[in-house]
Tab-separated table of C-alpha atoms in Angstrom:
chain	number	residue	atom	x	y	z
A	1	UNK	CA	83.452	129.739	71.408
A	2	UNK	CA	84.205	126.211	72.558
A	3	UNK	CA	88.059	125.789	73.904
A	4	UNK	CA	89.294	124.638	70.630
A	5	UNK	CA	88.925	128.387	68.700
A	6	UNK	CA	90.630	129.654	72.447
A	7	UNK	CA	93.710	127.537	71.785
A	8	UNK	CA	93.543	128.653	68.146
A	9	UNK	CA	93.166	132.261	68.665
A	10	UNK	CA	95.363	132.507	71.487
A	11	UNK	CA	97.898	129.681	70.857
A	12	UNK	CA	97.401	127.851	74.011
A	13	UNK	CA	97.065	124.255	73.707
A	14	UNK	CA	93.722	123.038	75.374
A	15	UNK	CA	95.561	121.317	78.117
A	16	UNK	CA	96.536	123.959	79.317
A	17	UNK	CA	93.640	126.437	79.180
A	18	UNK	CA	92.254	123.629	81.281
A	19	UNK	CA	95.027	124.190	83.355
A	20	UNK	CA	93.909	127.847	83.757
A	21	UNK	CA	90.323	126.445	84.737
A	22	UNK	CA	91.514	124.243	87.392
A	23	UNK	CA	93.914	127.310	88.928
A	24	UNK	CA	91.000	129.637	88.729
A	25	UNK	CA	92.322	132.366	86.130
A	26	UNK	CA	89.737	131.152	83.146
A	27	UNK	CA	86.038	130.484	84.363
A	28	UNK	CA	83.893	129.320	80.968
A	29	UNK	CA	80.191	128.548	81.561
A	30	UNK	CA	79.454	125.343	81.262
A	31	UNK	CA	76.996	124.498	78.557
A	32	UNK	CA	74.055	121.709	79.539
A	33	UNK	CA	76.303	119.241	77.632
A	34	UNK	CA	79.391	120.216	79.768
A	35	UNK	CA	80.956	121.848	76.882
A	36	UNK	CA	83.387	124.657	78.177
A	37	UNK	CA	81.927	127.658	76.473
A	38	UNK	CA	84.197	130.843	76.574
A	39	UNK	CA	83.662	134.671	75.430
A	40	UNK	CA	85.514	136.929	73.306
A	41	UNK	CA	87.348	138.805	77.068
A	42	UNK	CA	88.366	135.416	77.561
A	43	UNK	CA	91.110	135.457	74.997
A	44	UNK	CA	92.083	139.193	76.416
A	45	UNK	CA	92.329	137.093	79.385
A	46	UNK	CA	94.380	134.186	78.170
A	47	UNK	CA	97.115	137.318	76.759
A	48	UNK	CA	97.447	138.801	79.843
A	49	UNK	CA	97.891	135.356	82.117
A	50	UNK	CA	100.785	134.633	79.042
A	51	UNK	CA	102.116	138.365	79.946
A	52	UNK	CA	102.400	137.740	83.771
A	53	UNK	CA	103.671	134.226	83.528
A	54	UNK	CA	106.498	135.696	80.981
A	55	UNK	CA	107.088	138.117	83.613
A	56	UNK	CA	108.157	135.373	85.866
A	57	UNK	CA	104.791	135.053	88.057
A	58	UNK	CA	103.028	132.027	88.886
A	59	UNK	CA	99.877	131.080	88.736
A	60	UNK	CA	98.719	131.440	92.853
A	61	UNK	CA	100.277	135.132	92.373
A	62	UNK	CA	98.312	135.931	88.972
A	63	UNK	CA	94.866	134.749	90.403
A	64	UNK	CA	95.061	136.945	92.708
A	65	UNK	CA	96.382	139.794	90.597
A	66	UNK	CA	94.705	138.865	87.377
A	67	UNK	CA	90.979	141.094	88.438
A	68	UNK	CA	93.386	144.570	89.088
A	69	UNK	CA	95.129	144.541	85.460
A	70	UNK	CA	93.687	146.154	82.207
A	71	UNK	CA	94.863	146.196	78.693
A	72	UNK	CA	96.523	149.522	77.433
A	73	UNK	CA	98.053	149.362	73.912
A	74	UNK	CA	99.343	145.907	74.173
A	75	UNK	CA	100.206	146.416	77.575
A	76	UNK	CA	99.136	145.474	81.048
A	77	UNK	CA	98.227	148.509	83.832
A	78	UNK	CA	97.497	147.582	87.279
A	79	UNK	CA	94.255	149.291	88.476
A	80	UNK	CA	94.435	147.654	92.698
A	81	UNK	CA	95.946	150.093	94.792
A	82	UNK	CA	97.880	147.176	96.609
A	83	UNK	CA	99.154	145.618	93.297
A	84	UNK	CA	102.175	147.681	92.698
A	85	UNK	CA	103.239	146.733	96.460
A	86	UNK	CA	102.960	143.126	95.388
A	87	UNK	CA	104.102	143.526	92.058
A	88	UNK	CA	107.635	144.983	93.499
A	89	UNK	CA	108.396	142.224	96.393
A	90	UNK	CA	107.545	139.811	93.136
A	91	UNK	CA	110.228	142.139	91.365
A	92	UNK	CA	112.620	141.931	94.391
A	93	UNK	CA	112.281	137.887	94.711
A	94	UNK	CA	112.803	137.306	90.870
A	95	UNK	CA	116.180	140.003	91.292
A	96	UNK	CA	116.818	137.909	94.340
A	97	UNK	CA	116.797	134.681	91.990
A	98	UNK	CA	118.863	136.437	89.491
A	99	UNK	CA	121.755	137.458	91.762
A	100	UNK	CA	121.788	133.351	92.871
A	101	UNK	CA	121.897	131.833	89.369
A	102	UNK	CA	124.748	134.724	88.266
A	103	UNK	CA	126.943	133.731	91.467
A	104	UNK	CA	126.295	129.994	90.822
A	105	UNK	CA	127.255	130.556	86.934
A	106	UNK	CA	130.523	132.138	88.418
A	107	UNK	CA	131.281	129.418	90.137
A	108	UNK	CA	131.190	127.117	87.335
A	109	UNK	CA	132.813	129.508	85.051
A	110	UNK	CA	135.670	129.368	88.202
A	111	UNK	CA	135.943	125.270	87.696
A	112	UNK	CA	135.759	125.258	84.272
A	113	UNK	CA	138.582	127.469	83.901
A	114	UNK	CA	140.478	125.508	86.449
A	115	UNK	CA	139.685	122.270	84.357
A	116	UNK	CA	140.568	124.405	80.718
A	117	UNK	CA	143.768	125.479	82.511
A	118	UNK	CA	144.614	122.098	83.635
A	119	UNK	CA	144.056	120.405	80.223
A	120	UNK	CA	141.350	118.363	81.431
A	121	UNK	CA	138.469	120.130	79.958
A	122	UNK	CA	137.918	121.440	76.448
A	123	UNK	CA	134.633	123.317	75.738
A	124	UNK	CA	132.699	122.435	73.209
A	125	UNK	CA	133.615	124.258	70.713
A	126	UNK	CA	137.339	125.074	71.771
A	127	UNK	CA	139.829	123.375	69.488
């Protein structure tokens, strides 16, 4: 299928299954005409690169862990010994980014409150 029925199937605009090319998670043969031709795993493919970047993964990390996950009833196993290693530091850094954005969302709640209390701020919404 050329990368137009991808994108419909799975979607994906075509910009960025090209995107996928040039990061190395899709790899169509190339027809004589330099047509991108992919197969029917490639849209398996294109769902589980959509799982892992929902799961907060980028692209460098799902290359490498794209080849060591299968599809099990609409969900993703790991089948690498290593993965789950590298799947929970991944885990670790995301809770790490979590625990940053919830302090620095307390410390605007803590000024916007001080504004609110001051009468210099009204919420959007507040009447």
């Amino acid at each position: 299928m050329r990368i137009g029925e991808l994108s419909r199937r799975t979607g994906v605009n075509q910009r960025l299954l090209r995107y996928y090319e040039e990061q190395g998670l899709l790899r169509p043969e190339r027809l004589a005409s330099g047509y991108r031709e992919y197969g029917e795993d490639d849209v398996r493919v294109v769902g589980r690169i959509r799982c892992l970047l929902a799961a907060g993964l980028n692209t460098a990390t799902i290359a490498t862990l794209l080849p060591c996950v299968r599809d099990d009833d609409e969900r993703l196993v790991p089948t690498c010994p290593d993965m789950l290693a590298h799947l929970s530091r991944e885990r670790d850094r995301i809770s790490g980014a979590i625990e940053e954005l919830l302090h620095s969302r307390s410390m605007l709640d803590t000024v916007i409150g001080a504004g609110t209390d001051a009468g210099v701020f009204h919420p959007a919404g507040a009447g």
